[in-house]
Amino acid sequence: MKPDVYRNLLDETRAQKEKAERALAEKSTAFRQDQARIQIGIKEVAAYLPQDAALVAFVRYARHDLQEPRAGQVIPKPVPWYAAFVLRAGAHEPAFVQLGTAHEIETRLAAWRRDIARQAEDPDISARAGEDVYIRSGAALRRRIWDPLMPWLGDAKKVFVVPDATLH
């Protein structure tokens, strides 16, 4: 089958599928309820979290300097940055916690992974010495990406984590 014939057939099939879904939605209360559940927002997520839980959603984004540049000044490029949204059960809005530049966090993450791999791959490193190294690099990473969240986590006993980018 030629690509354009296949593409037309696929488009036609998708249109038929959407038409069938609309017809079903008009006739089916259960289907409409399922479709409504797909449209869950922050309020609904917070309501479904157990009382002793929190949700942490990491995000890597381009941070822009919104200051008006002075005459002759070059507009700075956005800087890759990490932050986290922290949502406690029953909360109305999540807290937004800035964690640091992507370069800094990803460098610490790479060091931690490298230290773990080195200890596993090098038979000449004693288990205790290797563990000490990756515990130090892991602690540095924890101080950057987890410790800043602690004030917003409060006494949560369960934390659901949504990773992003290299933190995945």
CSV table of C-alpha atoms in Angstrom, one decimal:
chain,number,residue,atom,x,y,z
A,1,MET,CA,0.0,0.0,0.0
A,2,LYS,CA,1.3,3.4,-0.9
A,3,PRO,CA,2.1,5.8,2.1
A,4,ASP,CA,-0.6,8.4,1.1
A,5,VAL,CA,-3.3,5.7,0.7
A,6,TYR,CA,-2.3,4.2,4.0
A,7,ARG,CA,-2.3,7.7,5.7
A,8,ASN,CA,-5.8,8.4,4.3
A,9,LEU,CA,-7.1,5.1,5.5
A,10,LEU,CA,-5.7,5.7,8.9
A,11,ASP,CA,-7.2,9.2,9.1
A,12,GLU,CA,-10.6,7.8,8.0
A,13,THR,CA,-10.4,5.1,10.6
A,14,ARG,CA,-9.5,7.5,13.4
A,15,ALA,CA,-12.5,9.7,12.4
A,16,GLN,CA,-14.8,6.7,12.5
A,17,LYS,CA,-13.4,5.8,16.0
A,18,GLU,CA,-14.0,9.3,17.3
A,19,LYS,CA,-17.5,9.3,15.9
A,20,ALA,CA,-18.3,6.0,17.5
A,21,GLU,CA,-16.9,7.2,20.9
A,22,ARG,CA,-19.1,10.4,20.7
A,23,ALA,CA,-22.2,8.2,20.0
A,24,LEU,CA,-21.3,5.9,22.9
A,25,ALA,CA,-20.8,8.9,25.2
A,26,GLU,CA,-24.2,10.2,24.4
A,27,LYS,CA,-25.8,6.9,25.3
A,28,SER,CA,-23.6,5.7,28.1
A,29,THR,CA,-23.5,7.2,31.6
A,30,ALA,CA,-20.7,4.8,32.6
A,31,PHE,CA,-18.6,5.9,29.6
A,32,ARG,CA,-19.2,9.6,30.4
A,33,GLN,CA,-18.1,9.0,34.0
A,34,ASP,CA,-15.0,7.2,32.8
A,35,GLN,CA,-14.2,10.1,30.5
A,36,ALA,CA,-14.7,12.5,33.4
A,37,ARG,CA,-12.3,10.6,35.6
A,38,ILE,CA,-9.6,11.1,32.9
A,39,GLN,CA,-10.0,14.9,33.6
A,40,ILE,CA,-8.7,14.7,37.1
A,41,GLY,CA,-7.0,17.9,38.5
A,42,ILE,CA,-5.0,18.9,41.5
A,43,LYS,CA,-8.1,19.1,43.7
A,44,GLU,CA,-9.1,15.6,42.9
A,45,VAL,CA,-5.5,14.2,43.4
A,46,ALA,CA,-5.3,15.9,46.8
A,47,ALA,CA,-8.6,14.4,47.8
A,48,TYR,CA,-7.5,10.9,46.9
A,49,LEU,CA,-4.2,11.0,48.7
A,50,PRO,CA,-4.2,9.1,52.0
A,51,GLN,CA,-4.2,11.5,55.0
A,52,ASP,CA,-0.6,10.5,55.9
A,53,ALA,CA,0.7,11.0,52.3
A,54,ALA,CA,2.1,13.5,50.0
A,55,LEU,CA,2.9,13.7,46.3
A,56,VAL,CA,6.2,15.0,45.0
A,57,ALA,CA,6.4,15.8,41.2
A,58,PHE,CA,9.8,16.7,40.0
A,59,VAL,CA,10.1,18.9,36.9
A,60,ARG,CA,12.9,20.0,34.7
A,61,TYR,CA,12.2,23.3,33.0
A,62,ALA,CA,13.8,26.3,31.3
A,63,ARG,CA,14.0,29.1,33.9
A,64,HIS,CA,13.8,32.5,32.3
A,65,ASP,CA,15.1,35.8,33.7
A,66,LEU,CA,12.1,38.1,33.4
A,67,GLN,CA,14.0,41.3,34.3
A,68,GLU,CA,13.9,43.9,31.6
A,69,PRO,CA,17.4,44.0,30.2
A,70,ARG,CA,19.2,47.4,30.4
A,71,ALA,CA,20.1,49.2,27.1
A,72,GLY,CA,22.7,47.3,25.2
A,73,GLN,CA,22.4,44.2,27.5
A,74,VAL,CA,21.9,40.8,25.8
A,75,ILE,CA,18.8,39.0,26.9
A,76,PRO,CA,20.0,36.0,28.9
A,77,LYS,CA,19.2,32.5,27.6
A,78,PRO,CA,16.9,30.3,29.8
A,79,VAL,CA,18.8,28.1,32.2
A,80,PRO,CA,17.7,24.4,32.7
A,81,TRP,CA,16.5,24.1,36.2
A,82,TYR,CA,14.8,21.6,38.5
A,83,ALA,CA,11.9,22.1,40.9
A,84,ALA,CA,9.3,20.0,42.6
A,85,PHE,CA,5.6,20.4,43.3
A,86,VAL,CA,4.7,19.1,46.7
A,87,LEU,CA,1.0,18.3,47.3
A,88,ARG,CA,-0.2,17.2,50.8
A,89,ALA,CA,-3.5,15.3,51.2
A,90,GLY,CA,-6.4,17.7,51.4
A,91,ALA,CA,-4.3,20.7,50.2
A,92,HIS,CA,-5.8,23.2,47.8
A,93,GLU,CA,-2.6,23.9,46.0
A,94,PRO,CA,0.9,22.3,45.7
A,95,ALA,CA,4.0,24.0,47.0
A,96,PHE,CA,6.5,24.9,44.3
A,97,VAL,CA,10.1,24.3,45.5
A,98,GLN,CA,13.0,25.3,43.4
A,99,LEU,CA,15.9,22.9,43.7
A,100,GLY,CA,18.7,24.2,41.6
A,101,THR,CA,20.2,24.2,38.1
A,102,ALA,CA,20.0,21.1,36.0
A,103,HIS,CA,23.7,21.2,35.6
A,104,GLU,CA,24.4,21.1,39.3
A,105,ILE,CA,21.8,18.4,40.0
A,106,GLU,CA,22.7,16.2,37.0
A,107,THR,CA,26.4,16.4,37.9
A,108,ARG,CA,25.7,15.2,41.4
A,109,LEU,CA,23.4,12.4,40.1
A,110,ALA,CA,26.1,11.3,37.6
A,111,ALA,CA,28.7,11.2,40.4
A,112,TRP,CA,26.4,9.1,42.6
A,113,ARG,CA,25.7,6.7,39.8
A,114,ARG,CA,29.4,6.5,38.8
A,115,ASP,CA,30.4,5.8,42.5
A,116,ILE,CA,27.9,3.0,42.7
A,117,ALA,CA,29.0,1.5,39.4
A,118,ARG,CA,32.7,1.8,40.3
A,119,GLN,CA,32.2,0.0,43.6
A,120,ALA,CA,30.3,-2.8,41.8
A,121,GLU,CA,32.8,-3.1,39.0
A,122,ASP,CA,36.2,-2.8,40.7
A,123,PRO,CA,37.1,-5.9,42.7
A,124,ASP,CA,40.0,-4.0,44.4
A,125,ILE,CA,37.8,-1.6,46.2
A,126,SER,CA,36.7,-2.9,49.6
A,127,ALA,CA,32.9,-3.0,50.1
A,128,ARG,CA,33.1,-0.6,53.0
A,129,ALA,CA,35.3,1.9,51.2
A,130,GLY,CA,33.2,1.8,48.1
A,131,GLU,CA,30.0,2.2,50.1
A,132,ASP,CA,31.5,5.2,52.0
A,133,VAL,CA,32.2,6.9,48.6
A,134,TYR,CA,28.7,6.4,47.2
A,135,ILE,CA,27.0,7.3,50.5
A,136,ARG,CA,28.9,10.7,50.4
A,137,SER,CA,27.8,11.4,46.8
A,138,GLY,CA,24.3,10.2,47.6
A,139,ALA,CA,24.1,12.5,50.6
A,140,ALA,CA,25.2,15.4,48.5
A,141,LEU,CA,22.4,14.6,46.0
A,142,ARG,CA,19.9,14.2,48.8
A,143,ARG,CA,20.8,17.6,50.2
A,144,ARG,CA,20.0,19.2,46.9
A,145,ILE,CA,16.8,17.4,45.8
A,146,TRP,CA,15.2,15.9,48.9
A,147,ASP,CA,16.1,18.0,51.9
A,148,PRO,CA,14.5,21.2,50.5
A,149,LEU,CA,11.2,19.3,50.3
A,150,MET,CA,11.1,18.3,53.9
A,151,PRO,CA,9.3,21.4,55.3
A,152,TRP,CA,6.4,20.8,52.8
A,153,LEU,CA,6.3,17.0,53.5
A,154,GLY,CA,5.6,17.5,57.2
A,155,ASP,CA,4.7,14.3,58.9
A,156,ALA,CA,3.8,12.4,55.7
A,157,LYS,CA,4.5,8.7,56.1
A,158,LYS,CA,4.0,7.9,52.4
A,159,VAL,CA,5.4,9.9,49.5
A,160,PHE,CA,4.4,9.3,45.9
A,161,VAL,CA,7.1,10.5,43.6
A,162,VAL,CA,6.7,11.5,40.0
A,163,PRO,CA,10.1,11.7,38.4
A,164,ASP,CA,11.2,13.9,35.5
A,165,ALA,CA,14.2,14.0,33.1
A,166,THR,CA,17.4,12.6,34.6
A,167,LEU,CA,15.7,12.2,38.0
A,168,HIS,CA,13.6,9.5,36.4
